[in-house]
Short mmCIF file of C-alpha atoms in Angstrom, two decimals:
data_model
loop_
_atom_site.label_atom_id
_atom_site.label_comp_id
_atom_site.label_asym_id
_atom_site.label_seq_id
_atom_site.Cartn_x
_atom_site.Cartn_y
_atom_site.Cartn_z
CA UNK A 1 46.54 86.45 98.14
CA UNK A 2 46.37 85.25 101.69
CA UNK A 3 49.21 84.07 103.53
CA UNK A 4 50.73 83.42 107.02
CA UNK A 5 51.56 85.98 108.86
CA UNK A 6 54.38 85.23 111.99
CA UNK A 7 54.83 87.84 115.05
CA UNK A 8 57.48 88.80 116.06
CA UNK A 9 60.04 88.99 113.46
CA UNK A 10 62.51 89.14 115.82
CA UNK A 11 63.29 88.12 118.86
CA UNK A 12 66.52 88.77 121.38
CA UNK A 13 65.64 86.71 124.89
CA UNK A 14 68.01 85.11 127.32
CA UNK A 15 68.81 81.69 127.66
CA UNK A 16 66.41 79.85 130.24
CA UNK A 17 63.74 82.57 129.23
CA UNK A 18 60.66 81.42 128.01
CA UNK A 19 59.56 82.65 124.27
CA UNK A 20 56.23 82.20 122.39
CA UNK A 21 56.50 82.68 118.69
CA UNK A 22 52.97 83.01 117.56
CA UNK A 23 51.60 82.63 114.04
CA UNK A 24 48.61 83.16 112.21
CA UNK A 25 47.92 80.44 109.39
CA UNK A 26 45.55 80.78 106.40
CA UNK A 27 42.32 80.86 107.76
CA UNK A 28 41.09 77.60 105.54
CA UNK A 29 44.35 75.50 106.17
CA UNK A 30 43.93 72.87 108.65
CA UNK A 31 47.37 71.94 108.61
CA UNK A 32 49.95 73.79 110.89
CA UNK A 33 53.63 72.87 110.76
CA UNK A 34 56.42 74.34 112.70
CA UNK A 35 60.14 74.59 110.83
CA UNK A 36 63.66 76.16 112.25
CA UNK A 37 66.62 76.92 109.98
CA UNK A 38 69.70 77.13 112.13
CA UNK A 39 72.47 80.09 110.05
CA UNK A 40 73.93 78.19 107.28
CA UNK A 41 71.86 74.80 108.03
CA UNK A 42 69.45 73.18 106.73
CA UNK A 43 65.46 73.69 107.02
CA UNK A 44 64.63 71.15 109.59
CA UNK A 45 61.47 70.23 110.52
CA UNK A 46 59.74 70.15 114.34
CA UNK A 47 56.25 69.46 114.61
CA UNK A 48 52.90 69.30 112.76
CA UNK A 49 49.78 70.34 114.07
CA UNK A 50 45.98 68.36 112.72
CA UNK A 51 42.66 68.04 114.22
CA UNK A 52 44.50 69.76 117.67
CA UNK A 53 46.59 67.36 118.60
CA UNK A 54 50.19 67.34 116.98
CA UNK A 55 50.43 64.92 114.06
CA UNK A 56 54.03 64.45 114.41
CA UNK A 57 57.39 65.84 115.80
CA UNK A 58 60.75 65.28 115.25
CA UNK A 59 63.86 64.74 117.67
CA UNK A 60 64.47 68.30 117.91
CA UNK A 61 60.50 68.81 119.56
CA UNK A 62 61.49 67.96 122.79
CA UNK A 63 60.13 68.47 126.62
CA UNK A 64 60.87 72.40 126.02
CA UNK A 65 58.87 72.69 123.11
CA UNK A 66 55.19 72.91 122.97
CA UNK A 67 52.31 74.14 120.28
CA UNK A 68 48.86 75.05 120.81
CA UNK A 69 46.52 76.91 118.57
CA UNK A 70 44.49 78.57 121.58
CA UNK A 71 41.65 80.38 119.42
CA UNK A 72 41.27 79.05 116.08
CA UNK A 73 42.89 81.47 114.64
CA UNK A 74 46.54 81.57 116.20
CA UNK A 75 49.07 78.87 116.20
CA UNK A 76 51.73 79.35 118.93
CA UNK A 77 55.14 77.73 119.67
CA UNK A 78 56.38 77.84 122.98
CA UNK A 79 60.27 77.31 124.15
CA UNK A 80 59.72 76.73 127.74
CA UNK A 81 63.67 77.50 128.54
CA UNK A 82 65.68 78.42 126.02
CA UNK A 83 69.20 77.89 125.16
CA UNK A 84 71.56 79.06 122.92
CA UNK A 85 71.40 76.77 120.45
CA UNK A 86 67.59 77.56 119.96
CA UNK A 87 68.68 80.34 118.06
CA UNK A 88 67.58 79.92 114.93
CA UNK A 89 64.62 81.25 112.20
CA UNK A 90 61.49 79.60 113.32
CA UNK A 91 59.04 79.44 110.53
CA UNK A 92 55.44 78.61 110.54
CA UNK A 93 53.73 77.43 107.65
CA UNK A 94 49.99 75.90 106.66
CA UNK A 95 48.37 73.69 104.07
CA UNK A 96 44.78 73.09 102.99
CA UNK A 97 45.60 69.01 102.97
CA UNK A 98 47.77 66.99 104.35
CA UNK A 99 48.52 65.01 101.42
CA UNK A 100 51.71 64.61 99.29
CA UNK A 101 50.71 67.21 96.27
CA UNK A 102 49.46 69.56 98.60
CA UNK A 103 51.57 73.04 98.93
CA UNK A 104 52.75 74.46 102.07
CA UNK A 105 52.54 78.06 102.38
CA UNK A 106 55.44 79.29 104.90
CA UNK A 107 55.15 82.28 106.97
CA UNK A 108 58.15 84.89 106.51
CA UNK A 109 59.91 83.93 110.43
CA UNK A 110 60.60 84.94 113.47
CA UNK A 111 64.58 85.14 113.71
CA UNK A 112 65.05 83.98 117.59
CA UNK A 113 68.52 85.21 118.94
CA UNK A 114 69.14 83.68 122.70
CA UNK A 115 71.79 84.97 124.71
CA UNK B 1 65.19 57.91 108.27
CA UNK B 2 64.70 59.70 104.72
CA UNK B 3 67.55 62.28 103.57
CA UNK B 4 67.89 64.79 100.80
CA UNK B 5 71.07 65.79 98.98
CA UNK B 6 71.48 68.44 97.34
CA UNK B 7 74.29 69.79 95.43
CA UNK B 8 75.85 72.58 94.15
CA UNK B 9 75.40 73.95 97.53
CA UNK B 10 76.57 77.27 96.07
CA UNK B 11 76.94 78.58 92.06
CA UNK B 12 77.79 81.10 90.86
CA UNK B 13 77.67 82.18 86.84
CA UNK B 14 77.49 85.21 84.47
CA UNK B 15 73.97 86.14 83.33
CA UNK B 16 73.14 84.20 80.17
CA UNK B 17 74.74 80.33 81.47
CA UNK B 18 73.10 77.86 81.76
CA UNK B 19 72.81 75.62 85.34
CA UNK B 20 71.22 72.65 86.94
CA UNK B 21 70.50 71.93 90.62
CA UNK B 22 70.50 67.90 91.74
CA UNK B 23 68.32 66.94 94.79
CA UNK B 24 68.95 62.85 95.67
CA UNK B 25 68.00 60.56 97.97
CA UNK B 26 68.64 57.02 98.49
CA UNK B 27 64.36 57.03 99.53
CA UNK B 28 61.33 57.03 97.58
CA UNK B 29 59.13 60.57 97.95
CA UNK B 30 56.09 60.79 97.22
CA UNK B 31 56.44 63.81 95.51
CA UNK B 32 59.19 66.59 95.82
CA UNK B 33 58.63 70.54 95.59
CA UNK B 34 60.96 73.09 94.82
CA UNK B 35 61.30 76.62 97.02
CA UNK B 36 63.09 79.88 96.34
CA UNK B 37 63.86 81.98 99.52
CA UNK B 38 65.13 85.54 99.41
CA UNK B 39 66.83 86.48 102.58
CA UNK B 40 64.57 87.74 105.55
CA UNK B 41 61.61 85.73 103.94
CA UNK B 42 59.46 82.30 104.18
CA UNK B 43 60.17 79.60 101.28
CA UNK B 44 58.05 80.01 98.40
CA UNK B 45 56.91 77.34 96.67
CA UNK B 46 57.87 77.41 93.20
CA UNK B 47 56.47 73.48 91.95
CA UNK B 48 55.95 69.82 92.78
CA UNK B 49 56.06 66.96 90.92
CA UNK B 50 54.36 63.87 91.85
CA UNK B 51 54.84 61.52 89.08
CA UNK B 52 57.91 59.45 88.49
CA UNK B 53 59.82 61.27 85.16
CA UNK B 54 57.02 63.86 85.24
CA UNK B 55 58.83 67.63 83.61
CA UNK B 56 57.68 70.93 84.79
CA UNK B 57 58.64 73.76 82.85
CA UNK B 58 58.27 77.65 84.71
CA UNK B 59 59.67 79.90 82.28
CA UNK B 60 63.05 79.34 82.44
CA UNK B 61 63.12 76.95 84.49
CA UNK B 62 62.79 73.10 83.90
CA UNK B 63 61.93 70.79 86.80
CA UNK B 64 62.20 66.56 86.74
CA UNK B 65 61.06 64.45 88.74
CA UNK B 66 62.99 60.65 88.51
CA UNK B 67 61.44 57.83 87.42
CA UNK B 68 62.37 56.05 90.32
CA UNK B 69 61.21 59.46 92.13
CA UNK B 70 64.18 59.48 94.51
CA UNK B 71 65.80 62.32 92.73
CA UNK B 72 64.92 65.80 91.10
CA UNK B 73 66.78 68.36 88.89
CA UNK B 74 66.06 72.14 88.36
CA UNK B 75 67.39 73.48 84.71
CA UNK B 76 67.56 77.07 84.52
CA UNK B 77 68.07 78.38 80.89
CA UNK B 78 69.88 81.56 80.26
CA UNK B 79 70.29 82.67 83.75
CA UNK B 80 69.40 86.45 84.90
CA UNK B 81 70.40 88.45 87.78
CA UNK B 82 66.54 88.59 89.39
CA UNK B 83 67.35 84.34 89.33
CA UNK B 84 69.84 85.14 92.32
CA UNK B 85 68.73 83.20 95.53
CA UNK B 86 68.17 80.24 97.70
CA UNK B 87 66.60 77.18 95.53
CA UNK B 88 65.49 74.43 97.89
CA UNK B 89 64.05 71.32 97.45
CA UNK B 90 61.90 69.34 99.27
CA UNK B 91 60.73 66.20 99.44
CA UNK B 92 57.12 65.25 101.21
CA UNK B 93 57.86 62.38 104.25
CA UNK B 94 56.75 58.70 104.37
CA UNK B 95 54.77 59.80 107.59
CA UNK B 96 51.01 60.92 105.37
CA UNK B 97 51.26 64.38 107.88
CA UNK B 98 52.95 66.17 105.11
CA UNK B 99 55.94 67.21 106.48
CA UNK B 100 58.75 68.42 104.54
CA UNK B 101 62.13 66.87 104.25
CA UNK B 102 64.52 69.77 102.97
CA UNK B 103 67.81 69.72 101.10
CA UNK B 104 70.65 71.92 102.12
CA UNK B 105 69.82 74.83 99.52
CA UNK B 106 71.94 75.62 96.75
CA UNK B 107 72.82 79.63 96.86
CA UNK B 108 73.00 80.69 93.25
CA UNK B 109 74.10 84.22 92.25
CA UNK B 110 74.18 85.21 88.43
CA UNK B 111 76.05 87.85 88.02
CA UNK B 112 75.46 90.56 85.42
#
């Protein structure tokens, strides 16, 4: 069965580093989403991804974040200077629809450790 | 802004008990899905339900969907060891982009 793949699965950077967490959806999805889940906290939402353009972000998607899917094929999230409180498990995931019955399909994480 | 509860936030039970898992919100979802995640790994979806008092059975498990669809249950019958996890639920924002709203989790561990 298909299925999203995320590189790395780990990450150790220092804080005001820049990171790219990089993704790799199913190749028929057309909807890209970007999650974190902080240790012992809640799945939160960041940003989704349609058409391009992002669809939507939340509070948390701020200046330092950014997305791009550069190929078709990739989806990338960028952390232009990270902090400690960035550290987190960043997962990716994809859906064929947008729509309310559709499934996402969530890639396994890349656990992001700043120091 | 729309908020999921969920609670017990942890359980744990000898194999064989019985349990349920309560997801509420004061907001109306369109429809609500249910994850398991095992540690080092992605949610996986287990089911939605889209239809106010709609019942999804997996196995064991029993999901509900309110009528008013601001709340969902998972039942699990007879509870094994390989049922040990992370049960999230999730319910699918106002916004039409499908993004998720998750509950806190509930970490269940059924011991043998």
């Amino acid at each position: 069965e298909p299925e999203v793949t995320q590189t790395p699965s780990h990450q150790v950077t220092q804080m005001g580093q820049e990171v790219i967490l990089r993704c790799v959806p199913i190749s028929n999805h057309l909807y890209f989403y970007w999650y974190r889940q902080i240790l012992g906290q809640k799945v939160e939402f960041l940003v989704s991804f349609y058409n391009n353009e992002i669809s939507e972000k939340s509070e948390i998607f701020d200046d330092q974040f950014s997305v791009e899917r550069p190929d078709g094929s990739n989806f990338t999230l960028k952390i232009r200077s990270t902090k400690l409180e960035d550290s987190a498990m960043y997962f990716c995931a994809s859906g064929k629809e947008g729509q309310s019955n559709s499934p996402l399909h969530f890639g396994n994480g890349t656990r992001l450790t700043v120091t | 802004t729309q908020l999921l509860e969920q609670s017990p936030q942890f359980l744990s039970i000898q194999e064989g008990e019985n349990l349920t898992v309560y997801c509420n919100s004061s907001s109306v979802f369109s429809s609500l899905q249910w994850y398991r995640q095992e540690p080092g790994e992605g949610p996986v979806l287990l089911v939605t339900v889209v239809t106010g008092g709609e019942v999804k059975k997996l196995k064991r498990l029993t999901f509900q969907f309110g009528d008013a669809r601001k709340d969902s249950s998972l039942h699990i019958t007879a509870a094994q060891p390989g049922d040990t996890g992370l049960y999230l639920c999730a319910g699918v924002g106002s916004s039409n982009t499908g993004k998720l709203i998750f509950g806190q989790g509930t970490t269940l561990q059924v011991k043998p």
